[in-house]
Tab-separated table of C-alpha atoms and ligand atoms in Angstrom:
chain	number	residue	atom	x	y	z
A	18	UNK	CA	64.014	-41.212	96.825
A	19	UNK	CA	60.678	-39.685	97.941
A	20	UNK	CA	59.500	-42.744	96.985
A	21	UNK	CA	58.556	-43.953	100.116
A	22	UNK	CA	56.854	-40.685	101.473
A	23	UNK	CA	53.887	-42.583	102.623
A	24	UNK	CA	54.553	-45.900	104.852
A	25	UNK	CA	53.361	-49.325	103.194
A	26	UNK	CA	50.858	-49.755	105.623
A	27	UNK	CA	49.308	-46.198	105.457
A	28	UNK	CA	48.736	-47.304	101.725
A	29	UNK	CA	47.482	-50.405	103.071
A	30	UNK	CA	45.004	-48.969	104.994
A	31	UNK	CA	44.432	-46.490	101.757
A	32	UNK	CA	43.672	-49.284	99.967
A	33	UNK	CA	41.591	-50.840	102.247
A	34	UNK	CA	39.301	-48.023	103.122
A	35	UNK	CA	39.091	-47.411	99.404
A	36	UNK	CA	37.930	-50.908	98.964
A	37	UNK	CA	35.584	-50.948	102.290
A	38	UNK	CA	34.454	-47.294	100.768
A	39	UNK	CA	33.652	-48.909	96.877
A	40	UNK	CA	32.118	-52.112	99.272
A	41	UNK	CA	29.329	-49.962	101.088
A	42	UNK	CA	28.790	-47.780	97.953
A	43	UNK	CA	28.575	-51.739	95.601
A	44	UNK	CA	26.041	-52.469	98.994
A	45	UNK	CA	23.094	-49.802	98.446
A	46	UNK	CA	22.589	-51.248	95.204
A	47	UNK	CA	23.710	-55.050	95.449
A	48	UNK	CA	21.409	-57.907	96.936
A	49	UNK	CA	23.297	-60.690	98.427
A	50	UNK	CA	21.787	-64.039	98.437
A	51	UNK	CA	23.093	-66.356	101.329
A	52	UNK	CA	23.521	-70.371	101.039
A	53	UNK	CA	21.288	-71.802	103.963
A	54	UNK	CA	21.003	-75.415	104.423
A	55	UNK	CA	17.253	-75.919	104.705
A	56	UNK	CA	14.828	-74.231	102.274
A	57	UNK	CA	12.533	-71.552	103.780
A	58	UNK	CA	9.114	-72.224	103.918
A	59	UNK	CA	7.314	-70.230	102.037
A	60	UNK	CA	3.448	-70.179	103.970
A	61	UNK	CA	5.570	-68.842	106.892
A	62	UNK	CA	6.168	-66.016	104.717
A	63	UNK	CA	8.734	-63.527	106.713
A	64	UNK	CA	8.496	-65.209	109.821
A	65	UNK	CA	11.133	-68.157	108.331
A	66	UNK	CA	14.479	-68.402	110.735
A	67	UNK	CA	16.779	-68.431	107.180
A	68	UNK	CA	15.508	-64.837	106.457
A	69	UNK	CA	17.322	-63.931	110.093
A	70	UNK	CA	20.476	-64.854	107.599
A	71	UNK	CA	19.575	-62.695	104.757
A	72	UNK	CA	20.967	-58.590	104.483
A	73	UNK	CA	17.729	-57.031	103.336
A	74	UNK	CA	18.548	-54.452	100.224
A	75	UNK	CA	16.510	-51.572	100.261
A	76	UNK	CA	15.226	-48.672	97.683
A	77	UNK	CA	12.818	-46.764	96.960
A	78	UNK	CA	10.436	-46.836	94.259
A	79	UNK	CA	8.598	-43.706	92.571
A	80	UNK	CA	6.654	-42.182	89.641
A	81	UNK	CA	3.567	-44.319	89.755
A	82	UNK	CA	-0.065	-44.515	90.509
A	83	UNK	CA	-1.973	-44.317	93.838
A	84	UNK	CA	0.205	-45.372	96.946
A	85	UNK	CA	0.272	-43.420	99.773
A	86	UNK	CA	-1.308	-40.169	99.585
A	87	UNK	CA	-1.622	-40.914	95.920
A	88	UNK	CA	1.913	-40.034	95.824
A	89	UNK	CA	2.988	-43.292	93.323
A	90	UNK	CA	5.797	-43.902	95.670
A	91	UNK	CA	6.409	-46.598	98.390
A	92	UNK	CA	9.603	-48.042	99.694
A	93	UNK	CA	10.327	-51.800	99.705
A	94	UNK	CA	12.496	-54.486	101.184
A	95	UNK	CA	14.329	-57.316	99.431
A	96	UNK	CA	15.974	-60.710	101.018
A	97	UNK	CA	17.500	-63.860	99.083
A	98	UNK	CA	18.399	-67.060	100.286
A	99	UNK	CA	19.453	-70.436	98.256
A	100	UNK	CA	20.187	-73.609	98.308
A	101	UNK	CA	21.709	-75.923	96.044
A	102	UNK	CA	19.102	-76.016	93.606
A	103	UNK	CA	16.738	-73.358	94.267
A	104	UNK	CA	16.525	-69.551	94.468
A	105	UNK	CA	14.281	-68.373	97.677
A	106	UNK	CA	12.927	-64.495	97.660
A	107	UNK	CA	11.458	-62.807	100.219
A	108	UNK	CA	9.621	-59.099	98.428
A	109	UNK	CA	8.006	-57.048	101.146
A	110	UNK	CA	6.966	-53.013	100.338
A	111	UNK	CA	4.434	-50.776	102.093
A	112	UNK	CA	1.157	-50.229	100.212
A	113	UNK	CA	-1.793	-48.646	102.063
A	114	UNK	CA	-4.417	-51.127	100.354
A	115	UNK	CA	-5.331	-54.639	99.494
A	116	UNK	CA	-6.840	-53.812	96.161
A	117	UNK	CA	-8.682	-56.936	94.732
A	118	UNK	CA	-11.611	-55.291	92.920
A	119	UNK	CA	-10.448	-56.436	89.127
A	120	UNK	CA	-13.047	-54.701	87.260
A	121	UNK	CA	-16.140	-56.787	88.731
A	122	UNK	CA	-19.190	-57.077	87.358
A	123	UNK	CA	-21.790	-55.023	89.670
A	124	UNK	CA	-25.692	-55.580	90.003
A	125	UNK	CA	-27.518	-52.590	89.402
A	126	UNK	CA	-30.698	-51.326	90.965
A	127	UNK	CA	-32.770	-52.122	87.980
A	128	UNK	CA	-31.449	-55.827	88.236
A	129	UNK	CA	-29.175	-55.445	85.052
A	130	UNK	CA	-25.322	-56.034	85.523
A	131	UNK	CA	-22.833	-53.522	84.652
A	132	UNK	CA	-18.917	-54.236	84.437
A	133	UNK	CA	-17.015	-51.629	86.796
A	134	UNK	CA	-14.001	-49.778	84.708
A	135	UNK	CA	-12.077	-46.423	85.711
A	136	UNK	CA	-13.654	-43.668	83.885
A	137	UNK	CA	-10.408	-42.675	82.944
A	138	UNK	CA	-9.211	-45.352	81.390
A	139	UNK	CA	-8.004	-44.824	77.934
A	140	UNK	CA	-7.019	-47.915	76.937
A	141	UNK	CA	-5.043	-51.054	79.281
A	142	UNK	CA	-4.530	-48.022	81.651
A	143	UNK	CA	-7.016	-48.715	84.886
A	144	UNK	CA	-5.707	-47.170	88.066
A	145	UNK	CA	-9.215	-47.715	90.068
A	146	UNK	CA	-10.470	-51.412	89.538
A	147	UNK	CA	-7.522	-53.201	89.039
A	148	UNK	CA	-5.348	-55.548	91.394
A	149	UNK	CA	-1.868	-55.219	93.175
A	150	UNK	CA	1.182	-56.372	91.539
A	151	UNK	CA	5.516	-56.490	91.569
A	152	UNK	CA	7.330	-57.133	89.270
A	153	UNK	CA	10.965	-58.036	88.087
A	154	UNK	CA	13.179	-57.608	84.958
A	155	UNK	CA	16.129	-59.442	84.481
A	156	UNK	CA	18.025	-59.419	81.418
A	157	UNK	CA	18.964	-62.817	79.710
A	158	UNK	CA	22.442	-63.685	79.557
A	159	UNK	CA	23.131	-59.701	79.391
A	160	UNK	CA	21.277	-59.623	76.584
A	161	UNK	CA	20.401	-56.072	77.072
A	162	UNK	CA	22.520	-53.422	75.896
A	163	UNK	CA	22.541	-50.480	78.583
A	164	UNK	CA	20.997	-52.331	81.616
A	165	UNK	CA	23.255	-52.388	83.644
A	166	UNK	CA	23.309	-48.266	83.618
A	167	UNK	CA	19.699	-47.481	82.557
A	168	UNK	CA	18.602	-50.127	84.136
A	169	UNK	CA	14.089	-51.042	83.245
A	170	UNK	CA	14.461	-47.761	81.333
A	171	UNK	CA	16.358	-49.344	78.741
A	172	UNK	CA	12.870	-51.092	77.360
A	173	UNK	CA	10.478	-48.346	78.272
A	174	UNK	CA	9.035	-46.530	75.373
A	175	UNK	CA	6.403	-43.764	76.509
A	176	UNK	CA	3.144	-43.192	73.604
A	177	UNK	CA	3.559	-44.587	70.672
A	178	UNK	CA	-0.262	-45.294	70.180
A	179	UNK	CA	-0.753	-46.233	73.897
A	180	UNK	CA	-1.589	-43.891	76.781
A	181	UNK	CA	0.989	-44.547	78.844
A	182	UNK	CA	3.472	-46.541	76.553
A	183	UNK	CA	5.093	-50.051	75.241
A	184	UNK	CA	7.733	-52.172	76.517
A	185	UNK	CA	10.606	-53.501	74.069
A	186	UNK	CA	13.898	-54.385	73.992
A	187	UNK	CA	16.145	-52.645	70.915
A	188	UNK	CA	17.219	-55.144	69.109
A	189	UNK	CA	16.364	-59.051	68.487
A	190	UNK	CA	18.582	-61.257	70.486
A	191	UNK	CA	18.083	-58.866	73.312
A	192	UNK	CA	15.526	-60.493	76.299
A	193	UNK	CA	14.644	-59.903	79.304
A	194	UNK	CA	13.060	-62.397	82.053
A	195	UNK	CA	9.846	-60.727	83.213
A	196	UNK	CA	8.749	-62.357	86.813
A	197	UNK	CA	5.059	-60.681	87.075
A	198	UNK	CA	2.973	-61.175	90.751
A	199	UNK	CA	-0.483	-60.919	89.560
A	200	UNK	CA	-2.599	-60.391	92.998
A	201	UNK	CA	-6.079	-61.655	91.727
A	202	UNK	CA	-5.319	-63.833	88.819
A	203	UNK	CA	-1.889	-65.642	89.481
A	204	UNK	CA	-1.774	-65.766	93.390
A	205	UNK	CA	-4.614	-67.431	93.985
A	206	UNK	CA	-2.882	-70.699	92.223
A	207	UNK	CA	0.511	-69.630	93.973
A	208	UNK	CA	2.404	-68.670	90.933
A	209	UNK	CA	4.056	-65.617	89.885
A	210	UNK	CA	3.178	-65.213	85.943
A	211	UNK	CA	6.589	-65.852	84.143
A	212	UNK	CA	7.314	-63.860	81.061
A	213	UNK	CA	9.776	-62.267	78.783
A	214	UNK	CA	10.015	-58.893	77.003
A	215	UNK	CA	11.569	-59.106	73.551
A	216	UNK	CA	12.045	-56.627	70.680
A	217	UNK	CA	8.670	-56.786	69.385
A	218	UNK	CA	7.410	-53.229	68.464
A	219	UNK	CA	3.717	-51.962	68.725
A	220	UNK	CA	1.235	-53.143	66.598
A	221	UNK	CA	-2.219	-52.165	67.263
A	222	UNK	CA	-3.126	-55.625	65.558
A	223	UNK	CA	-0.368	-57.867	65.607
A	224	UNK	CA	1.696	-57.168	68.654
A	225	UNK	CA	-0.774	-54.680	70.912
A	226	UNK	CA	2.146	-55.728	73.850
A	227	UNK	CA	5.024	-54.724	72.123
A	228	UNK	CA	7.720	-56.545	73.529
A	229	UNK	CA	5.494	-58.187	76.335
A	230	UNK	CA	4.647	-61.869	75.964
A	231	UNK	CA	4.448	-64.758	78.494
A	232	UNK	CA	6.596	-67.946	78.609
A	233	UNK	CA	5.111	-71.206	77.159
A	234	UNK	CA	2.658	-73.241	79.020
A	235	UNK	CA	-0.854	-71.191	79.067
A	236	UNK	CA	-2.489	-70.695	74.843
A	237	UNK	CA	-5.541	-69.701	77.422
A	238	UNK	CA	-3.673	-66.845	79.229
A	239	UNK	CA	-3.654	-66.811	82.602
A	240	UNK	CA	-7.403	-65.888	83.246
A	241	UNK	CA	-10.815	-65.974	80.867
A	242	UNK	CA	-12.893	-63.011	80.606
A	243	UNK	CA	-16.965	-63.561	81.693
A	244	UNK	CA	-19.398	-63.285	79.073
A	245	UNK	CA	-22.306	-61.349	79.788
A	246	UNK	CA	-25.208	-63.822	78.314
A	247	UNK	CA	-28.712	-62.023	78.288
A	248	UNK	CA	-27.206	-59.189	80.261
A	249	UNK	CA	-25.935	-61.636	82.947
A	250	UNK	CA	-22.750	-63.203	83.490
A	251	UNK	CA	-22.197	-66.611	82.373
A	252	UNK	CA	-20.397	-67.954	85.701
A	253	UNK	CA	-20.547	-67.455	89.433
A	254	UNK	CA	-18.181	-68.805	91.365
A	255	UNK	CA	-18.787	-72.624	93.410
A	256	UNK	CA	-19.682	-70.731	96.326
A	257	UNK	CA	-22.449	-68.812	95.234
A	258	UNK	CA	-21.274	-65.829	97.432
A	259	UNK	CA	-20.808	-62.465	95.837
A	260	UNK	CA	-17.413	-60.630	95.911
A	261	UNK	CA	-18.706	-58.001	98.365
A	262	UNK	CA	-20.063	-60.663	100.250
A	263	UNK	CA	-17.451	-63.119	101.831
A	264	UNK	CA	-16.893	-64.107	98.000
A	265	UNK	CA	-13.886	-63.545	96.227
A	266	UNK	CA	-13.285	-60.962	92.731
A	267	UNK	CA	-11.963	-64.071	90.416
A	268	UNK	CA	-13.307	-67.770	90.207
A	269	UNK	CA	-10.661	-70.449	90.167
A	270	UNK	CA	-10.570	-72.621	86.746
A	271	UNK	CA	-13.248	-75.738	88.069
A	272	UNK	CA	-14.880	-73.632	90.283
A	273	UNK	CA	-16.982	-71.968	87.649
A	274	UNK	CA	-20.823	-73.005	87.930
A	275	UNK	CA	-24.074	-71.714	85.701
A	276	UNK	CA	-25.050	-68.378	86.778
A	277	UNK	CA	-27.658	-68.026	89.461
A	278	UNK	CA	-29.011	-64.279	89.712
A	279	UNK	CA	-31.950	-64.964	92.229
A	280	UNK	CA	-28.740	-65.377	94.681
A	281	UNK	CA	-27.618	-61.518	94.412
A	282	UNK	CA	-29.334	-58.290	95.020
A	283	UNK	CA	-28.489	-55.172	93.842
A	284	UNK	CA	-24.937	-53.358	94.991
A	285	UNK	CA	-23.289	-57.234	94.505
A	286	UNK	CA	-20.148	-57.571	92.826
A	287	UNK	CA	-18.971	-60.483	91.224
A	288	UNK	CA	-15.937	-61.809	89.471
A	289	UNK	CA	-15.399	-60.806	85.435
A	290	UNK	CA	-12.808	-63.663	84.804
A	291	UNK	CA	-11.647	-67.167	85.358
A	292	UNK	CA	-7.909	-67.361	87.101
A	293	UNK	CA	-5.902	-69.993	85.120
A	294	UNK	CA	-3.741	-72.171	86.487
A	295	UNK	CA	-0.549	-71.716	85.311
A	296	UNK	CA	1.453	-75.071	83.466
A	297	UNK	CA	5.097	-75.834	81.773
A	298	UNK	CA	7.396	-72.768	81.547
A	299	UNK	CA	5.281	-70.154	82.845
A	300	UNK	CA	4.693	-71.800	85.701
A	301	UNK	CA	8.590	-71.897	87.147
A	302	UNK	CA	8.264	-69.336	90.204
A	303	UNK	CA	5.880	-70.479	93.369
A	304	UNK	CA	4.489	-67.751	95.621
A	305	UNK	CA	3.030	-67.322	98.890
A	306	UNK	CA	1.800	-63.839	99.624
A	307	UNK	CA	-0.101	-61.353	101.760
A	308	UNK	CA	-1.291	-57.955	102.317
A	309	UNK	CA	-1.531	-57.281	106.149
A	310	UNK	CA	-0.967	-53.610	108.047
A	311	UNK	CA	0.023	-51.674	104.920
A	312	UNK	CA	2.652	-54.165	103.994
A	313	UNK	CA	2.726	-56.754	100.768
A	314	UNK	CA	4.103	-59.618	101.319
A	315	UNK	CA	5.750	-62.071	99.249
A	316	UNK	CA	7.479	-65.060	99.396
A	317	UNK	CA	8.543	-66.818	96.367
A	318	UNK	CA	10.539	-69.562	94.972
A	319	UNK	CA	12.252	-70.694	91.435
A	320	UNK	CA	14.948	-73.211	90.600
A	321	UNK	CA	18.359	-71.525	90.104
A	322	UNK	CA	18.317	-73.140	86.453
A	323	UNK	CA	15.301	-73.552	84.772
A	324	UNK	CA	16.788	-74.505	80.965
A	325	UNK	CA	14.120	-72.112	79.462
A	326	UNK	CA	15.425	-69.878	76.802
A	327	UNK	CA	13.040	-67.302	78.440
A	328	UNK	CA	14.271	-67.461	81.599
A	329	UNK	CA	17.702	-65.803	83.530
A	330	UNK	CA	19.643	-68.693	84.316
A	331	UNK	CA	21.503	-68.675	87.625
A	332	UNK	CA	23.963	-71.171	86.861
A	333	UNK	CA	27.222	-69.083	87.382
A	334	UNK	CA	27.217	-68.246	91.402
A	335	UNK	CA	30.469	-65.942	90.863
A	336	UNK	CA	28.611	-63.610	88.904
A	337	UNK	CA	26.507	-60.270	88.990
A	338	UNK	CA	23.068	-60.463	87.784
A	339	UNK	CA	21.379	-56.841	86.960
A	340	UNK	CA	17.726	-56.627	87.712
A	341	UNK	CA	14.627	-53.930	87.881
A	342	UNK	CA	11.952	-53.897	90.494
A	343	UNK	CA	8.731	-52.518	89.726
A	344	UNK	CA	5.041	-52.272	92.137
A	345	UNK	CA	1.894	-51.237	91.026
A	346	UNK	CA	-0.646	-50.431	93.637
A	347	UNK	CA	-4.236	-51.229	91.695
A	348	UNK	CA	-3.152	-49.946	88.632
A	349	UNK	CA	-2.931	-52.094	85.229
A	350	UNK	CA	0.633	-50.850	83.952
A	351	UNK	CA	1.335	-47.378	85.827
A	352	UNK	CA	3.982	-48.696	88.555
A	353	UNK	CA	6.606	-47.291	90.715
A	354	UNK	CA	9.807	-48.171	89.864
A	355	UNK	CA	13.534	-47.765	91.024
A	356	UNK	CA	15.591	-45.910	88.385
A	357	UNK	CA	18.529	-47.645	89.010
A	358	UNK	CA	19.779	-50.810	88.094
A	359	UNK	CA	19.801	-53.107	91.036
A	360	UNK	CA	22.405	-56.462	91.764
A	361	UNK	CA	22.103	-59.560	93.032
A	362	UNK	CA	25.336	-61.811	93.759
A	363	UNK	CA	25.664	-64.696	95.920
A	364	UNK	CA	27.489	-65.094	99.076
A	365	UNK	CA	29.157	-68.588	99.082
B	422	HEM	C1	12.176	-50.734	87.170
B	422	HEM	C2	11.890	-51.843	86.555
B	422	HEM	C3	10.631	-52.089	85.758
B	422	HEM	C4	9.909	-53.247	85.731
B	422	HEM	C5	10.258	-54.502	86.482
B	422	HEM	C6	8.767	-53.044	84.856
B	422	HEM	C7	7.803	-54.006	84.591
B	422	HEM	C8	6.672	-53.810	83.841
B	422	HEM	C9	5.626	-54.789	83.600
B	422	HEM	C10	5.598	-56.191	84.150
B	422	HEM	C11	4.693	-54.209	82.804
B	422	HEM	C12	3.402	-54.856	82.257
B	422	HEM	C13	2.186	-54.375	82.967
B	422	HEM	C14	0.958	-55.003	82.303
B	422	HEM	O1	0.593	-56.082	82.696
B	422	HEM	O2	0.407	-54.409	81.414
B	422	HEM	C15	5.156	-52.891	82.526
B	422	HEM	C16	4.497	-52.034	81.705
B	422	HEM	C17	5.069	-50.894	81.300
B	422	HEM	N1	6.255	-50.326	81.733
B	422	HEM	FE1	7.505	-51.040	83.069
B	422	HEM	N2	8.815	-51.795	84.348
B	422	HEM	C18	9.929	-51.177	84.878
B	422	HEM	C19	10.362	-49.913	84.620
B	422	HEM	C20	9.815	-49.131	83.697
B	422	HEM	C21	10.309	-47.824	83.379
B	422	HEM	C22	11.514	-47.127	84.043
B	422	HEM	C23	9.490	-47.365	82.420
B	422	HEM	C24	9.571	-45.996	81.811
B	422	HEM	C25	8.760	-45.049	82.264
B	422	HEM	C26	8.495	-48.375	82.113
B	422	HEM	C27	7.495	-48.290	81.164
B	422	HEM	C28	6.451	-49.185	81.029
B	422	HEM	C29	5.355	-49.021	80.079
B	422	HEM	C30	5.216	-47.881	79.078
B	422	HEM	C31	4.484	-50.072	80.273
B	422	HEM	C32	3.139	-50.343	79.551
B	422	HEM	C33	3.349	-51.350	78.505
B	422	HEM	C34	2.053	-51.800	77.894
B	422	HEM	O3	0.976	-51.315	78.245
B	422	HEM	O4	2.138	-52.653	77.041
B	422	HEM	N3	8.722	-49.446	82.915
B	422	HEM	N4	6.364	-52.672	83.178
């Protein structure tokens, strides 16, 4: 009998490497999120001991706007930690600049006020004075047919009455939990804006989104657009101060105060919008985060069940949860993104 041609523990260690081979390959594409006994705190952003626990997973993302060299690519770091209740991330990926400048409003030399856009702009497509942002996709109880191969690109729909495109899921029933870091509207409250994507299709009236909405919590949205009243905005900020100036490019909700235009010359920028804070379901995931060197960082935090329909619910610890990364470096909705579907498990 030929049968035993190869030793039992040659096709041990066949087995073995095979598995160890399928383990590094899972690896590249699989975060791991370790148990740690005490909760990372989240203003010491990367510099917490429990991320020393954590294997980073990292990727590279591509086909966006700006970034290095203009090249719409950057490369980025993730790290998970958790606890019995709560989920801990730690997002960190290199962007050359700290862009803030949310389409201010901007004093002109003849003393009238003029709202900055990007000339190119053709529509919820600014790539010049916008704010930096990440975010994540995860479907909903696997809600979404193909993720776990096509992974974001399962929702994206390019044109279809928008320059760059809509986002939508293909069929009702199918969500996805969008986690959305909004540098100069939700980080200033130290909240990541929690949303969803759904099936919703364009609609230039009804449903200009698509697919896009945001958990309950906010009828206000998460910031209020500045009037300009007489050819002035309505609101500075508490402070007086303008953007340009030691000030900053949003006003927090409270902070808002009758505008004073004896305080600014010409050349001042000021803040277009009111930040919201966010309340109820859309305000689940806590952040702390920074620009510094070329690097964002963010830390954030969310329980591992929230009971939200709109939300992914980590309440089976055994299990592989599929997610998409995206970053968008000043730019309103063209990001770099990984291709790929990405994993997350956790290590008991
Ligand atoms: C890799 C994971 C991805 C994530 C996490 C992600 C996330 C997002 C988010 C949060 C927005 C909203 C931006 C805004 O505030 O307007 C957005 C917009 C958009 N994304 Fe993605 N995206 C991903 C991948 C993709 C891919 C692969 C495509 C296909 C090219 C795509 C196409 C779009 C389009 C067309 C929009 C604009 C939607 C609109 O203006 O309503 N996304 N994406």
């Amino acid at each position: 009998m030929k049968q035993s041609m190869i030793s039992a523990n040659t096709a041990f260690a066949l087995v073995t490497m095979a598995f160890v081979g399928c383990q590094s390959a899972l690896a590249a594409d699989t975060l791991v999120a370790v148990k740690v006994a005490s909760a990372p705190n989240l203003g010491s952003l990367d510099k917490d001991p429990a991320w020393a626990k954590a294997k980073p997973l990292k990727f590279e993302l591509t086909g966006g706007a700006n970034f290095a060299g203009g090249q719409g690519a950057t490369n980025a770091t993730l790290k998970a930690v958790y606890t019995k209740d709560m989920l801990y991330m730690l997002v960190q990926y290199n962007d050359p600049t700290d862009s803030r400048r949310r389409g201010p409003f901007q004093k002109q030399a003849d003393g009238t006020w003029k709202k900055l856009a990007d000339p190119e702009n053709k529509g919820g497509d600014d790539n010049v004075y916008y704010e930096d942002k990440w975010a994540f996709i995860w479907p909903i109880g696997d809600s979404i047919k193909g993720f776990d191969k096509k992974g974001c690109a399962a929702m994206c729909h390019e044109g279809q009455g928008k320059p760059y495109g809509n986002k939508y899921t293909a069929a009702e029933g199918q969500l996805g939990d969008i986690w959305h870091m909004k540098g100069s509207r939700t980080v200033p409250w130290g909240f990541v804006d929690d949303q969803y994507v759904d099936h919703t299709r364009y609609d230039a009236k009804e449903s200009p989104n698509a697919g896009r909405k945001s958990d309950p919590g906010n009828p206000e949205g998460d910031y209020t657009p500045i009037k300009l009243v007489d050819g002035k905005p309505e609101f500075m900020g508490r402070d007086g101060k303008a953007a340009n100036e030691g000030g900053t490019y949003y006003i927090k909700r409270g902070d808002e105060v009758a505008f004073d235009d004896s305080r600014f010359k010409a050349g001042d920028e000021v803040a277009s919008y009111i930040a919201n804070e966010l309340k109820g379901d859309r305000a689940d995931i806590r952040i702390v985060h920074k620009w510094s060197d070329g690097v964002q960082t963010s830390v954030i935090s969310r329980k591992l069940v929230t009971g939200s329909k709109f939300d992914v619910q980590f309440d089976k610890l055994n299990k592989r949860y599929a997610f998409g990364f995206a970053a968008f470096d000043n730019a309103q909705v063209r990001h770099a993104t990984v291709d790929d579907p990405l994993f997350m498990t956790f290590k008991k």
